[in-house]
Amino acid sequence: MNTNLTKQQAWNRAAKDGAVLSSITIGASVISIVIDKITAGSTSTITAALMMAVSMLLWVAKTGGSYLLLKRQLAAFGNAAGNPGKLFGYGVKVTLFSSILCSAFVAVNLLYISADTMSAAWDTVMKMYSGQMDSNSIEMLESIKEYMPVYSTVGQFIWMYLIGIIFSAIISSSGRRNMPFTPEQEDRRENGNVSDIQ
């Protein structure tokens, strides 16, 4: 494998890895949406408990699967680039692309797929709090309603990107612990210049 990736090659590879990484989150979201649509008319307590359990399992699988896949992607890039210090930067690039795709899916979901669900949830919240607010507050909240998909999309992007940065930092720091020398020191050690290593 080529150990001297150009910046363009690194970005291209990060875009592909980001698309693969986002498929875990998008897949879990699609499963959740389908289950919500199937059980939408049910008022059973058992169904609600099962939905909560399935949602929790999907979240754990999505988070764990994303971490493990990112770890594998960074390990493959670490072997190609030959520098564990570049792992974090590559992880940030991968999670940037993944976050963009995941937040785009959230926008599509809120605007087209589950628009009625969001509207119903908004109406329920407004009914709950309408007795506690004056007419100006209610009017202000109603004006915010049309921007909720935008706020949710931006919030999702920030959240996913921060989680990706944290995962990248954890993975890259574990790679550094396994390597006592910097790449330059490692080269000198392999060439027999041990006295230069400090």
CSV table of N, CA, C and O in Angstrom, one decimal, residues 5 11 27 33 41-42 46 52 72 76 91 98 105 144 152 154 156 169 181 185-186 194:
chain,number,residue,atom,x,y,z
A,5,LEU,N,0.6,9.2,0.9
A,5,LEU,CA,-0.6,9.7,0.4
A,5,LEU,C,-0.6,11.2,0.2
A,5,LEU,O,-0.1,11.9,1.1
A,11,TRP,N,-8.0,13.1,1.5
A,11,TRP,CA,-9.4,13.6,1.5
A,11,TRP,C,-10.4,12.7,0.8
A,11,TRP,O,-11.5,12.5,1.3
A,27,GLY,N,-28.6,3.7,8.8
A,27,GLY,CA,-29.3,2.5,8.8
A,27,GLY,C,-30.1,2.3,10.1
A,27,GLY,O,-31.2,1.9,10.1
A,33,ILE,N,-37.2,4.6,12.2
A,33,ILE,CA,-38.4,5.2,11.5
A,33,ILE,C,-39.4,4.2,11.1
A,33,ILE,O,-40.6,4.4,11.2
A,41,GLY,N,-50.0,3.7,15.6
A,41,GLY,CA,-51.4,3.7,16.1
A,41,GLY,C,-51.6,3.0,17.4
A,41,GLY,O,-52.6,3.1,18.0
A,42,SER,N,-50.6,2.3,17.9
A,42,SER,CA,-50.7,1.5,19.1
A,42,SER,C,-50.6,2.4,20.3
A,42,SER,O,-49.8,3.3,20.5
A,46,ILE,N,-47.1,-2.2,26.6
A,46,ILE,CA,-46.1,-3.1,26.2
A,46,ILE,C,-45.4,-2.7,24.9
A,46,ILE,O,-44.1,-2.8,24.8
A,52,MET,N,-39.0,1.4,23.4
A,52,MET,CA,-38.0,2.1,24.1
A,52,MET,C,-36.8,1.1,24.2
A,52,MET,O,-35.6,1.6,24.0
A,72,ARG,N,-11.2,0.7,13.0
A,72,ARG,CA,-10.7,-0.1,11.9
A,72,ARG,C,-10.2,0.8,10.7
A,72,ARG,O,-9.1,0.6,10.1
A,76,ALA,N,-6.3,1.2,9.4
A,76,ALA,CA,-5.9,1.0,8.0
A,76,ALA,C,-5.2,2.2,7.5
A,76,ALA,O,-4.2,2.1,6.8
A,91,GLY,N,-9.0,11.0,11.3
A,91,GLY,CA,-10.3,10.7,12.0
A,91,GLY,C,-11.2,11.9,11.9
A,91,GLY,O,-12.5,11.7,11.7
A,98,SER,N,-18.9,12.0,7.5
A,98,SER,CA,-19.9,11.2,8.1
A,98,SER,C,-21.0,12.1,8.7
A,98,SER,O,-22.2,11.9,8.6
A,105,PHE,N,-29.4,13.4,6.2
A,105,PHE,CA,-30.4,12.5,6.4
A,105,PHE,C,-31.5,13.0,7.4
A,105,PHE,O,-32.7,12.8,7.2
A,144,ILE,N,-41.0,29.9,15.4
A,144,ILE,CA,-39.8,29.0,15.4
A,144,ILE,C,-40.1,27.7,14.8
A,144,ILE,O,-39.2,27.0,14.2
A,152,SER,N,-32.5,21.3,14.1
A,152,SER,CA,-32.2,19.9,14.3
A,152,SER,C,-31.1,19.4,13.5
A,152,SER,O,-30.2,18.7,13.9
A,154,VAL,N,-28.6,21.2,12.1
A,154,VAL,CA,-27.3,21.8,12.6
A,154,VAL,C,-26.9,21.2,13.9
A,154,VAL,O,-25.7,20.9,14.1
A,156,GLN,N,-27.6,18.2,15.0
A,156,GLN,CA,-27.2,16.8,14.7
A,156,GLN,C,-25.8,16.8,14.1
A,156,GLN,O,-24.9,16.0,14.5
A,169,ALA,N,-9.8,11.1,18.9
A,169,ALA,CA,-8.8,11.4,19.9
A,169,ALA,C,-8.5,10.1,20.8
A,169,ALA,O,-7.3,9.8,21.0
A,181,PHE,N,8.5,5.7,20.3
A,181,PHE,CA,9.4,6.6,19.5
A,181,PHE,C,8.5,7.4,18.5
A,181,PHE,O,7.6,6.8,18.0
A,185,GLN,N,12.4,9.1,15.1
A,185,GLN,CA,13.3,8.4,16.0
A,185,GLN,C,13.3,6.9,15.7
A,185,GLN,O,14.3,6.2,15.7
A,186,GLU,N,12.1,6.4,15.2
A,186,GLU,CA,12.0,5.0,14.8
A,186,GLU,C,12.9,4.7,13.6
A,186,GLU,O,13.5,3.7,13.5
A,194,VAL,N,21.2,4.8,17.3
A,194,VAL,CA,20.5,4.8,18.6
A,194,VAL,C,21.0,6.0,19.5
A,194,VAL,O,20.2,6.5,20.3
